[in-house]
Amino acid sequence: MSAQPAPAPLLIACALGIEHLALRTGDRGGAGGPFSVVRTGMGPKAAERSVNRLLAEPALADAAVLATGFCAGLAPGMHPGDLVVAEETRDPHGTVPCVGTDLLVKELVRILPGRTVHTGPVTGSDHVVRGHERSDLLATGAIAVDMESAATLLSAVRAGERPVAAVRVVVDAPEHELVRIGTVRGGISAFRVLRTVLPAFFEWHRSLLLPRR
């Protein structure tokens, strides 16, 4: 009998040290295969460099990639601690459709009952977005913005065909702008939510490992 091929790993990418801390110290139960949680550094250029370097490693060459961390909500009524599951990521360099959005929403709702989960396009920026820029981005149809998701997923699919997704936690929103993450209630709420999300990512990864029809 021929040996079964090793399952494709899962690469979970975040940018900030506080995001990495939340994921590293959170619930890691239920992994369906090999996974890595990596910190890319802040901004699209850092994300692009890091993802390209990581996916060049033989062990991660065919990895599924999921971008996560904090984001700024764009739509009225969003609150710190809300979750955003991207239907696609976009920036001036390209648009990347996400895979398994419905499953991620289902698992996040199960893990965090009562927590609001938003779905829609997530746009990229090379700087922190505030004030009128949020309204301008909302007018494009995007529901959230961050600096790394779009660059992470675009780099991932350019390196080879693979499943990709992005899940973000709202750290500030139009009515709840933060000055510094982690120093006010919104940042603390987002940190606590981010600590709980890994099992949903593992279930998403497990679904990708199932035989395809």
Coordinates of C-alpha atoms in Angstrom, one line a residue:
M1 CA 0.0 0.0 0.0
S2 CA 1.4 3.4 -1.0
A3 CA 1.9 5.9 1.8
Q4 CA -0.6 8.7 2.1
P5 CA 0.7 12.1 1.2
A6 CA 1.3 14.4 4.2
P7 CA -1.6 16.9 4.7
A8 CA -1.0 20.4 3.5
P9 CA -0.2 22.6 6.5
L10 CA -2.0 25.8 7.6
L11 CA -0.1 29.1 7.8
I12 CA -1.8 31.6 10.1
A13 CA -0.3 35.1 9.6
C14 CA -0.7 38.2 11.8
A15 CA 1.3 41.4 11.9
L16 CA 1.6 42.7 15.5
G17 CA 3.2 41.4 18.6
I18 CA 0.0 41.7 20.5
E19 CA -1.9 39.7 17.9
H20 CA 0.7 37.0 18.0
L21 CA 0.5 37.0 21.8
A22 CA -3.2 36.5 21.6
L23 CA -3.0 33.6 19.2
R24 CA 0.0 32.0 21.0
T25 CA -1.7 32.0 24.4
G26 CA -5.3 31.3 23.2
D27 CA -7.2 28.0 22.6
R28 CA -5.2 25.7 20.4
G29 CA -7.4 22.7 20.7
G30 CA -8.7 20.8 17.7
A31 CA -5.9 21.2 15.1
G32 CA -6.6 18.9 12.2
G33 CA -3.1 19.0 10.8
P34 CA 0.2 20.8 11.0
F35 CA 0.0 24.6 11.5
S36 CA 2.2 27.6 12.1
V37 CA 1.3 30.9 13.6
V38 CA 3.7 33.6 12.3
R39 CA 4.2 37.3 12.8
T40 CA 4.9 39.1 9.5
G41 CA 5.5 42.6 10.7
M42 CA 3.3 45.6 10.2
G43 CA 2.3 46.9 6.8
P44 CA 1.7 45.4 3.3
K45 CA 5.4 45.4 2.3
A46 CA 6.4 43.5 5.4
A47 CA 3.5 41.0 4.9
E48 CA 4.5 40.4 1.3
R49 CA 8.2 39.8 2.2
S50 CA 7.4 37.5 5.0
V51 CA 4.8 35.4 3.2
N52 CA 7.0 35.0 0.1
R53 CA 9.9 33.9 2.3
L54 CA 7.8 31.4 4.3
L55 CA 6.1 29.9 1.3
A56 CA 9.5 29.3 -0.4
E57 CA 10.2 26.8 2.4
P58 CA 9.5 23.3 1.2
A59 CA 7.5 22.4 4.3
L60 CA 5.1 25.3 3.6
A61 CA 5.1 25.4 -0.2
D62 CA 1.5 24.1 -0.5
A63 CA 0.2 25.6 2.8
A64 CA -3.3 27.1 3.1
V65 CA -3.0 30.7 4.3
L66 CA -5.2 32.5 6.7
A67 CA -4.6 36.2 7.6
T68 CA -5.8 37.4 10.9
G69 CA -5.4 40.0 13.6
F70 CA -7.1 43.3 14.2
C71 CA -8.9 45.7 11.8
A72 CA -10.8 48.9 11.6
G73 CA -14.5 48.6 11.0
L74 CA -15.9 50.8 8.3
A75 CA -19.7 50.3 8.6
P76 CA -21.9 52.2 11.1
G77 CA -22.9 50.0 14.0
M78 CA -19.7 48.0 14.2
H79 CA -18.2 47.6 17.6
P80 CA -14.8 46.5 19.1
G81 CA -14.8 42.8 19.4
D82 CA -17.0 42.2 16.4
L83 CA -15.6 39.6 13.9
V84 CA -15.1 40.2 10.2
V85 CA -14.8 37.2 7.7
A86 CA -13.6 38.4 4.4
E87 CA -15.5 37.4 1.3
E88 CA -12.5 38.8 -0.6
T89 CA -9.5 41.0 0.1
R90 CA -8.6 43.9 -2.2
D91 CA -6.0 46.6 -2.6
P92 CA -4.6 48.5 -5.6
H93 CA -2.5 45.4 -6.6
G94 CA -5.4 42.9 -6.9
T95 CA -8.5 41.2 -5.5
V96 CA -8.4 37.7 -4.0
P97 CA -11.5 35.7 -3.4
C98 CA -11.6 33.8 0.0
V99 CA -12.4 30.1 0.4
G100 CA -14.8 28.6 3.0
T101 CA -16.3 31.8 4.2
D102 CA -19.6 30.2 5.3
L103 CA -17.8 27.5 7.3
L104 CA -15.7 30.1 9.1
V105 CA -18.8 32.2 10.0
K106 CA -20.6 29.0 11.2
E107 CA -17.7 28.0 13.5
L108 CA -17.1 31.5 14.8
V109 CA -20.8 31.8 15.7
R110 CA -20.6 28.5 17.5
I111 CA -17.4 29.3 19.4
L112 CA -18.5 32.9 20.3
P113 CA -22.3 32.9 20.7
G114 CA -23.8 36.3 20.7
R115 CA -20.7 37.9 19.1
T116 CA -21.5 39.7 15.8
V117 CA -19.8 38.3 12.7
H118 CA -19.8 40.5 9.6
T119 CA -19.0 39.3 6.1
G120 CA -17.9 41.3 3.1
P121 CA -14.9 42.7 1.3
V122 CA -11.9 43.7 3.4
T123 CA -9.7 46.3 1.8
G124 CA -6.0 47.0 2.4
S125 CA -4.2 50.2 3.2
D126 CA -0.5 51.2 3.7
H127 CA -1.4 53.4 6.7
V128 CA -3.8 53.7 9.6
V129 CA -7.2 54.8 8.3
R130 CA -9.1 57.5 10.2
G131 CA -11.9 60.0 9.7
H132 CA -13.1 60.7 6.2
E133 CA -11.0 58.0 4.7
R134 CA -13.2 55.4 6.4
S135 CA -16.3 56.8 4.6
D136 CA -14.4 56.8 1.3
L137 CA -13.5 53.1 1.7
L138 CA -17.0 52.2 2.9
A139 CA -18.3 53.7 -0.4
T140 CA -16.3 51.2 -2.3
G141 CA -18.3 48.4 -0.7
A142 CA -15.6 47.3 1.8
I143 CA -16.7 46.7 5.4
A144 CA -13.3 46.7 7.1
V145 CA -9.7 47.8 6.5
D146 CA -6.3 46.6 7.7
M147 CA -2.7 46.8 6.4
E148 CA -1.8 43.2 5.8
S149 CA -4.6 40.9 4.8
A150 CA -4.8 41.9 1.1
A151 CA -1.0 41.7 0.7
T152 CA -0.8 38.4 2.6
L153 CA -3.4 36.7 0.4
L154 CA -2.2 38.1 -2.8
S155 CA 1.3 37.0 -2.1
A156 CA 0.0 33.6 -1.1
V157 CA -1.9 32.9 -4.3
R158 CA 0.9 34.3 -6.5
A159 CA 3.2 31.8 -4.9
G160 CA 0.9 28.9 -6.0
E161 CA -2.7 27.7 -6.0
R162 CA -3.9 27.3 -2.5
P163 CA -7.0 28.0 -0.2
V164 CA -6.8 31.4 1.4
A165 CA -9.0 33.3 3.9
A166 CA -9.0 36.3 6.2
V167 CA -10.6 36.7 9.6
R168 CA -10.2 39.9 11.5
V169 CA -11.4 41.3 14.9
V170 CA -12.7 44.9 14.9
V171 CA -10.5 46.9 17.3
D172 CA -12.0 50.2 16.4
A173 CA -15.0 51.5 14.4
P174 CA -16.4 54.8 13.2
E175 CA -18.0 55.5 16.6
H176 CA -15.2 53.9 18.6
E177 CA -11.8 55.1 17.3
L178 CA -8.7 54.0 19.2
V179 CA -5.6 55.9 19.8
R180 CA -3.5 52.9 20.9
I181 CA -4.4 49.3 20.8
G182 CA -4.5 47.6 24.1
T183 CA -4.8 50.7 26.2
V184 CA -8.6 51.1 26.1
R185 CA -11.6 48.9 26.5
G186 CA -12.0 48.3 22.7
G187 CA -8.4 47.0 22.4
I188 CA -8.8 44.7 25.3
S189 CA -12.1 43.3 24.0
A190 CA -10.6 42.6 20.6
F191 CA -7.6 40.9 22.2
R192 CA -9.8 38.6 24.2
V193 CA -11.8 37.6 21.1
L194 CA -8.7 36.9 19.1
R195 CA -7.5 34.5 21.8
T196 CA -10.6 32.3 21.0
V197 CA -10.6 32.0 17.3
L198 CA -8.0 29.3 16.5
P199 CA -10.5 26.4 16.7
A200 CA -12.5 27.9 13.9
F201 CA -9.4 28.2 11.8
F202 CA -8.6 24.6 12.5
E203 CA -12.0 23.5 11.5
W204 CA -11.7 25.4 8.2
H205 CA -8.3 23.8 7.6
R206 CA -9.8 20.3 8.4
S207 CA -12.5 20.8 5.8
L208 CA -9.8 21.5 3.2
L209 CA -8.1 18.2 4.0
L210 CA -11.2 16.2 3.3
P211 CA -11.1 14.2 0.0
R212 CA -12.5 16.3 -2.9
R213 CA -15.2 15.0 -5.1

